[in-house]
PDB file of C-alpha atoms in Angstrom:
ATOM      1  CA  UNK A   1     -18.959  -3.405  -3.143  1.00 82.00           C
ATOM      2  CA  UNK A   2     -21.221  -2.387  -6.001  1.00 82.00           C
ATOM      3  CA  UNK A   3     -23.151  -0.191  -3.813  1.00 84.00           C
ATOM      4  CA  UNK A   4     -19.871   1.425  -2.059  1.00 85.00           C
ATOM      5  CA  UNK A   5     -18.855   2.093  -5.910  1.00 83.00           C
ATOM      6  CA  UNK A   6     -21.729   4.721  -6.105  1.00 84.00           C
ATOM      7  CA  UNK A   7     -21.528   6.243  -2.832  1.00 86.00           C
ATOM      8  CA  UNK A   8     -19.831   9.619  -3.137  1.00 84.00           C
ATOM      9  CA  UNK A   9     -20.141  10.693   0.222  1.00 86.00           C
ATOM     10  CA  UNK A  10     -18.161   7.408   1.514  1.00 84.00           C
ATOM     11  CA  UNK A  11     -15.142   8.692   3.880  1.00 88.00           C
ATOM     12  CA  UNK A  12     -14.195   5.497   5.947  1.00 91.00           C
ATOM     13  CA  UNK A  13     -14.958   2.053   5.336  1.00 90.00           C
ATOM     14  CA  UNK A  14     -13.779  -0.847   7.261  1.00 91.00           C
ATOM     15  CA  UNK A  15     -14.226  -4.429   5.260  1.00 90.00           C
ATOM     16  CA  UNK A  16     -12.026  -6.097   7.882  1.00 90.00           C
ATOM     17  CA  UNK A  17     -12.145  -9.930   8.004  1.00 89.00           C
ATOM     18  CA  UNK A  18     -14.955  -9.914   4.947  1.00 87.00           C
ATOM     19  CA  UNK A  19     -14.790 -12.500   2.112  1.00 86.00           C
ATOM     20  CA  UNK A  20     -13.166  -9.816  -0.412  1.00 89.00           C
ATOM     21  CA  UNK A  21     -10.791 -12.053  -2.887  1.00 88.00           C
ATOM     22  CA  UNK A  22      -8.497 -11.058  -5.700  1.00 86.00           C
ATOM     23  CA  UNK A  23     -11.138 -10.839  -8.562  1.00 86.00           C
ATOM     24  CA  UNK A  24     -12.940  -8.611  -6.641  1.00 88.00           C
ATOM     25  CA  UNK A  25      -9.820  -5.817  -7.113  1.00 86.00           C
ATOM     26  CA  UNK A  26     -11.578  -4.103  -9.903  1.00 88.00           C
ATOM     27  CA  UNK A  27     -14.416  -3.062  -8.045  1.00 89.00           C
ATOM     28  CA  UNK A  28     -12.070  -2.071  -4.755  1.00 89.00           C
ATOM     29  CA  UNK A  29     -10.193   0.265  -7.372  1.00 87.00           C
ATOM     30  CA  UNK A  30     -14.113   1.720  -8.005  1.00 86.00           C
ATOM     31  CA  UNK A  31     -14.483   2.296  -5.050  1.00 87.00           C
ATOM     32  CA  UNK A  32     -10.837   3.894  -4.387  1.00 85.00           C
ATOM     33  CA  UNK A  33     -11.401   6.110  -7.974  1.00 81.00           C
ATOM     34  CA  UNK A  34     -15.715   6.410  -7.951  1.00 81.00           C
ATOM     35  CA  UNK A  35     -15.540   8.231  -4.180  1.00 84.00           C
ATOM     36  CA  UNK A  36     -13.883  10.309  -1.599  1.00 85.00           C
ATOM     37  CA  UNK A  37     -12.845   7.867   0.239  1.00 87.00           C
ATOM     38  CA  UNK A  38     -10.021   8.986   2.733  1.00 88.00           C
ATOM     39  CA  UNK A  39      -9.848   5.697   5.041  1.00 91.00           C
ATOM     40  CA  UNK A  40      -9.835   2.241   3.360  1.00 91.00           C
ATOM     41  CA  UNK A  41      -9.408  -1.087   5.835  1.00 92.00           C
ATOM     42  CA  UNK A  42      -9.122  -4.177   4.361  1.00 91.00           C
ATOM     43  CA  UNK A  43      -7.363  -6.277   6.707  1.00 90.00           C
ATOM     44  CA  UNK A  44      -7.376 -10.475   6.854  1.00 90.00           C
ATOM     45  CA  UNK A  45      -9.682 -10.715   3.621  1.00 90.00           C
ATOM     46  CA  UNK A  46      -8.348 -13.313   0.706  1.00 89.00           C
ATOM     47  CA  UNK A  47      -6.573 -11.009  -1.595  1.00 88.00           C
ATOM     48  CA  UNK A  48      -3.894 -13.578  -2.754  1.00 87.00           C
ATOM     49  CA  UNK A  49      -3.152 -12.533  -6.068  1.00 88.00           C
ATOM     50  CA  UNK A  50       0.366  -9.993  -5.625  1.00 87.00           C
ATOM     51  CA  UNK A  51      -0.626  -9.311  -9.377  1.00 87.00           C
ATOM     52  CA  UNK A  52      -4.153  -7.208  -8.062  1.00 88.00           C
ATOM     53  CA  UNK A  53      -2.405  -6.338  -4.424  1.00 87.00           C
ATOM     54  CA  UNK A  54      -0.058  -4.279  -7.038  1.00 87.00           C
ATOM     55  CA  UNK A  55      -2.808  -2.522  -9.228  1.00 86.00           C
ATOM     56  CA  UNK A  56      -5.062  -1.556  -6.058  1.00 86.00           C
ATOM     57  CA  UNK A  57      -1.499   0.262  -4.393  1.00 85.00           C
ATOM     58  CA  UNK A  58      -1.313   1.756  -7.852  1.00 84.00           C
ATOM     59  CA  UNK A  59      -4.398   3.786  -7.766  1.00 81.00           C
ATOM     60  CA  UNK A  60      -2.708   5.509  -5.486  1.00 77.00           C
ATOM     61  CA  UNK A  61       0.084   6.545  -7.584  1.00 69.00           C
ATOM     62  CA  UNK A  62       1.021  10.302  -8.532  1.00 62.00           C
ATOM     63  CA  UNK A  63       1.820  10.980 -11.841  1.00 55.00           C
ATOM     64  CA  UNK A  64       4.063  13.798 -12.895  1.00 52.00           C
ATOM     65  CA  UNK A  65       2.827  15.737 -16.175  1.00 52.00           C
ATOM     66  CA  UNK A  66       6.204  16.751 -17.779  1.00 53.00           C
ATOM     67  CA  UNK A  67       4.537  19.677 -19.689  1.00 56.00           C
ATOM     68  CA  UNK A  68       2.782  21.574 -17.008  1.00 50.00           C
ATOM     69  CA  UNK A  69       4.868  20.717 -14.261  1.00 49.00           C
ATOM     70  CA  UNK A  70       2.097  19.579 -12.136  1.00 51.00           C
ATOM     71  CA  UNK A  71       1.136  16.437 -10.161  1.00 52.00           C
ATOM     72  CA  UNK A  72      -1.687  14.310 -11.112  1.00 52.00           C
ATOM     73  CA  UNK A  73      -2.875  11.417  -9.327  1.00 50.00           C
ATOM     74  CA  UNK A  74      -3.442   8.401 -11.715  1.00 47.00           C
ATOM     75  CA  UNK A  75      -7.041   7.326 -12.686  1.00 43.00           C
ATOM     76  CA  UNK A  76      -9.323  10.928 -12.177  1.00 45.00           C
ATOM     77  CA  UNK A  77      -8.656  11.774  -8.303  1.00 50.00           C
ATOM     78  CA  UNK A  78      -7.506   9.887  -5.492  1.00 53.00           C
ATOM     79  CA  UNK A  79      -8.356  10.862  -1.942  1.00 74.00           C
ATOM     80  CA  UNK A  80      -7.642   7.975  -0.268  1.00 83.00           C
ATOM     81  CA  UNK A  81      -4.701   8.374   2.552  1.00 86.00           C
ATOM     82  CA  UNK A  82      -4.776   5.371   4.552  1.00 90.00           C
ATOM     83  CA  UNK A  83      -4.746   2.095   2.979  1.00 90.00           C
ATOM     84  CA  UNK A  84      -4.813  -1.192   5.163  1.00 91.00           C
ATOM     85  CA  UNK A  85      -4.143  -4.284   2.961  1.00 89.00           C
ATOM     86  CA  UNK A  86      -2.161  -6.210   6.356  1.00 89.00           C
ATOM     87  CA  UNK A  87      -2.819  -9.731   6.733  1.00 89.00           C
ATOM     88  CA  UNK A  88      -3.391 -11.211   3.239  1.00 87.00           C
ATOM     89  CA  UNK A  89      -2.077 -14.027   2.041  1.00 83.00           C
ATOM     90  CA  UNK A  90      -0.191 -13.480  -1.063  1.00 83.00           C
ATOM     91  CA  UNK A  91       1.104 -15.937  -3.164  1.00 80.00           C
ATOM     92  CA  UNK A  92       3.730 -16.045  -6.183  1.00 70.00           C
ATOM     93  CA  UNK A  93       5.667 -13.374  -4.581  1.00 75.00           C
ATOM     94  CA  UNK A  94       9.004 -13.048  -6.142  1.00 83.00           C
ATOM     95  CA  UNK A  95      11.628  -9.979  -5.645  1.00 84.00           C
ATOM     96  CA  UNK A  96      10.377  -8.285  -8.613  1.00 88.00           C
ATOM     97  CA  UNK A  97       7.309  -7.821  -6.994  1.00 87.00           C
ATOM     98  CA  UNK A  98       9.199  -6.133  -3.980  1.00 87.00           C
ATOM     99  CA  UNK A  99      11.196  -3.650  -6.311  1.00 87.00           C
ATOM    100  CA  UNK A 100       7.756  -2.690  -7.807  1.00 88.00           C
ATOM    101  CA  UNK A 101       6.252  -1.961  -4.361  1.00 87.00           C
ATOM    102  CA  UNK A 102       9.332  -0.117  -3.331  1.00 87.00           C
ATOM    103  CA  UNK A 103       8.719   2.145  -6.721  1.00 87.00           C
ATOM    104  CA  UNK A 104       4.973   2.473  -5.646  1.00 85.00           C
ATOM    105  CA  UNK A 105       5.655   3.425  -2.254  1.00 84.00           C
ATOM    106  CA  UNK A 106       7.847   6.230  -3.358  1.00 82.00           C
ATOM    107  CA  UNK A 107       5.577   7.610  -6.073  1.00 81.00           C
ATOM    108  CA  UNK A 108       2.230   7.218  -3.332  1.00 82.00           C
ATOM    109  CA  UNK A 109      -0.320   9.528  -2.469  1.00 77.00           C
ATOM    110  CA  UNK A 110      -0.882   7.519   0.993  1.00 83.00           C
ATOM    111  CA  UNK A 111       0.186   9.133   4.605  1.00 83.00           C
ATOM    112  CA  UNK A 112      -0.371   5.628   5.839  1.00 86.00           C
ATOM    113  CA  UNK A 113       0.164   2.358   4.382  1.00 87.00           C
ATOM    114  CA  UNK A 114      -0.026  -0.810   6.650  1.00 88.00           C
ATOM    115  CA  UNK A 115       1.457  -3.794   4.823  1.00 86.00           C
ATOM    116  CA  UNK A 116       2.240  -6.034   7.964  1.00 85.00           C
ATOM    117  CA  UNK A 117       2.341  -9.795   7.504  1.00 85.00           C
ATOM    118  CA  UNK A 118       2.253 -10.042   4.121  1.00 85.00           C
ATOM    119  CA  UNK A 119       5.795 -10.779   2.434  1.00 81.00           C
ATOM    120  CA  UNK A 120       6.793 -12.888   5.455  1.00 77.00           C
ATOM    121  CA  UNK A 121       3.936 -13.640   6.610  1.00 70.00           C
ATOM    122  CA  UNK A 122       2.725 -13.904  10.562  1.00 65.00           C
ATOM    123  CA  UNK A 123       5.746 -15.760  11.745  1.00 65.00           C
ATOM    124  CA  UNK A 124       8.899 -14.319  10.490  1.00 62.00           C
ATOM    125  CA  UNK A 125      11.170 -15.907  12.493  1.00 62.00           C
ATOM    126  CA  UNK A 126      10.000 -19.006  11.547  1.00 62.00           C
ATOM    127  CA  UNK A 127      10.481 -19.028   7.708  1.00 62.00           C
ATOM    128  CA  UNK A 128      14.028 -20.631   7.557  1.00 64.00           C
ATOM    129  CA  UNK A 129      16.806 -18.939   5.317  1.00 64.00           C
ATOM    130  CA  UNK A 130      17.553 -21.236   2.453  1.00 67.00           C
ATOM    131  CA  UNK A 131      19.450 -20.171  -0.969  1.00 67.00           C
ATOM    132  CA  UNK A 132      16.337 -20.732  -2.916  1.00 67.00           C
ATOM    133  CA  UNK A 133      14.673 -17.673  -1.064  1.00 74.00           C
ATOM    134  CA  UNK A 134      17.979 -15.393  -0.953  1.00 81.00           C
ATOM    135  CA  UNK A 135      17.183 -12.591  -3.121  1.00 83.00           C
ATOM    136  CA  UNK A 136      13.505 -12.270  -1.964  1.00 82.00           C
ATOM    137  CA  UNK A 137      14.737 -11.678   1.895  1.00 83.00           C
ATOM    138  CA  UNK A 138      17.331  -9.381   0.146  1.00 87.00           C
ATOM    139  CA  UNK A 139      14.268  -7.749  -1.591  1.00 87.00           C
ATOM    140  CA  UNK A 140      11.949  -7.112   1.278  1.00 86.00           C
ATOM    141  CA  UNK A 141      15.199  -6.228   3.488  1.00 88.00           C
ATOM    142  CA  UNK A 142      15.741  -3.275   0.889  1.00 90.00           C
ATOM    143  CA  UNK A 143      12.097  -2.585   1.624  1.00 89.00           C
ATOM    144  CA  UNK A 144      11.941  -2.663   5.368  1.00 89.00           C
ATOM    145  CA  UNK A 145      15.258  -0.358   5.007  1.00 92.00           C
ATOM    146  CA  UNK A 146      13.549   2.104   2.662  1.00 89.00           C
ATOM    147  CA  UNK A 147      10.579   2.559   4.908  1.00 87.00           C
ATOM    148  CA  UNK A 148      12.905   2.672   8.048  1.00 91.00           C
ATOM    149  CA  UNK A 149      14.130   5.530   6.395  1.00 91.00           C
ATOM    150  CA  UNK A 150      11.390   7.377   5.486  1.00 86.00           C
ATOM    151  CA  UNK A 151      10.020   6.875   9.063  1.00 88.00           C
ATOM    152  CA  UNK A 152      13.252   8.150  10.337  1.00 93.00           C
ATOM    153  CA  UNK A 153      12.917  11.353   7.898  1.00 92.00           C
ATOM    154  CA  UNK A 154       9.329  11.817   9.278  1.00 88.00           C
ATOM    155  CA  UNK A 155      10.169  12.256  12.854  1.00 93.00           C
ATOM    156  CA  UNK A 156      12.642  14.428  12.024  1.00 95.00           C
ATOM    157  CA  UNK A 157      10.697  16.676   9.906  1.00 92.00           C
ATOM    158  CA  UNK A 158       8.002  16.480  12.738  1.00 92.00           C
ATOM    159  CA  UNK A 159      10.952  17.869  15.290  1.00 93.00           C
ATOM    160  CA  UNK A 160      12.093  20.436  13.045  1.00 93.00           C
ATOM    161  CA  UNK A 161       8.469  21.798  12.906  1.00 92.00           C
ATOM    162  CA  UNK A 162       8.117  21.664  16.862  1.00 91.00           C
ATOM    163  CA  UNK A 163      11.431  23.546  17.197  1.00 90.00           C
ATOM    164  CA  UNK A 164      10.758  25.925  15.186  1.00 89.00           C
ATOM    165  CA  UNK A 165       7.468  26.973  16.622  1.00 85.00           C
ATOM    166  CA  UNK A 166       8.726  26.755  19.679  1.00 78.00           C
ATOM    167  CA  UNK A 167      11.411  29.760  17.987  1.00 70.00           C
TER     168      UNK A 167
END
């Protein structure tokens, strides 16, 4: 990672399966900040800490500047657009965390975010339903709903452009 950090000319890197834990965030937000990356894969690594999860999705947020009226992206410039972070094993997840990544997503700079397996893990259908967990499912149901959505607006943004060329 410290020599990725200095590359400027880095476009895609894939870091699947690698041994990239939670402390080593700080230098994945290098990375994100430090190049142009447009393509970052970092499937089945051993990011478990939600708490650095949060702060990489967050270099990826776009700030509005009240005063000009213009759109920054936090943290210099951002050109990342596809962010893979599917597969990890977070731990301490509570719904808080959920609302927060349901603010992120809106406020984004990514086309593509894959977050599969990661706030019910690989076997959904097996984690049982018990009042202790209630408002976490509640939580990541108001998530999957929210990005159901915004998949649902996509393809229908995508149609109206086909139509109208077609016109």
């Amino acid at each position: 990672l410290e020599i990725l950090k200095k590359n400027k000319n880095l476009r895609e890197a894939h870091l699947n399966r690698n041994d990239i834990y939670s402390h080593d965030a700080y230098d994945l937000m290098k990375v994100i900040n430090g190049t142009n990356i447009r393509h970052l894969y970092l499937y089945k690594n051993k990011i478990s800490n939600i708490n650095e999860f949060i702060r990489l999705l967050y270099r990826t947020k776009i700030v509005k500047d009240e005063k000009e009226r213009i759109y920054c992206i936090i943290a210099d410039e951002s050109y990342l657009t596809n962010l893979d972070l599917s597969n990890n094993e977070l731990y301490l997840k509570n719904n808080i965390h959920i609302k927060l990544v349901i603010k992120l997503i809106k406020e984004t700079s990514l086309n593509c975010l894959e977050l599969s397996h990661i706030f019910y893990g690989a076997n959904p259908d097996k984690r049982r339903l018990q009042n202790d967990n209630l408002n976490y499912r509640k939580s990541v149901d108001e998530l999957k709903k929210k990005l159901e959505e915004n998949k649902n607006l996509y393809y229908k943004v995508i149609k109206d452009i086909r139509v109208n060329k077609v016109d």
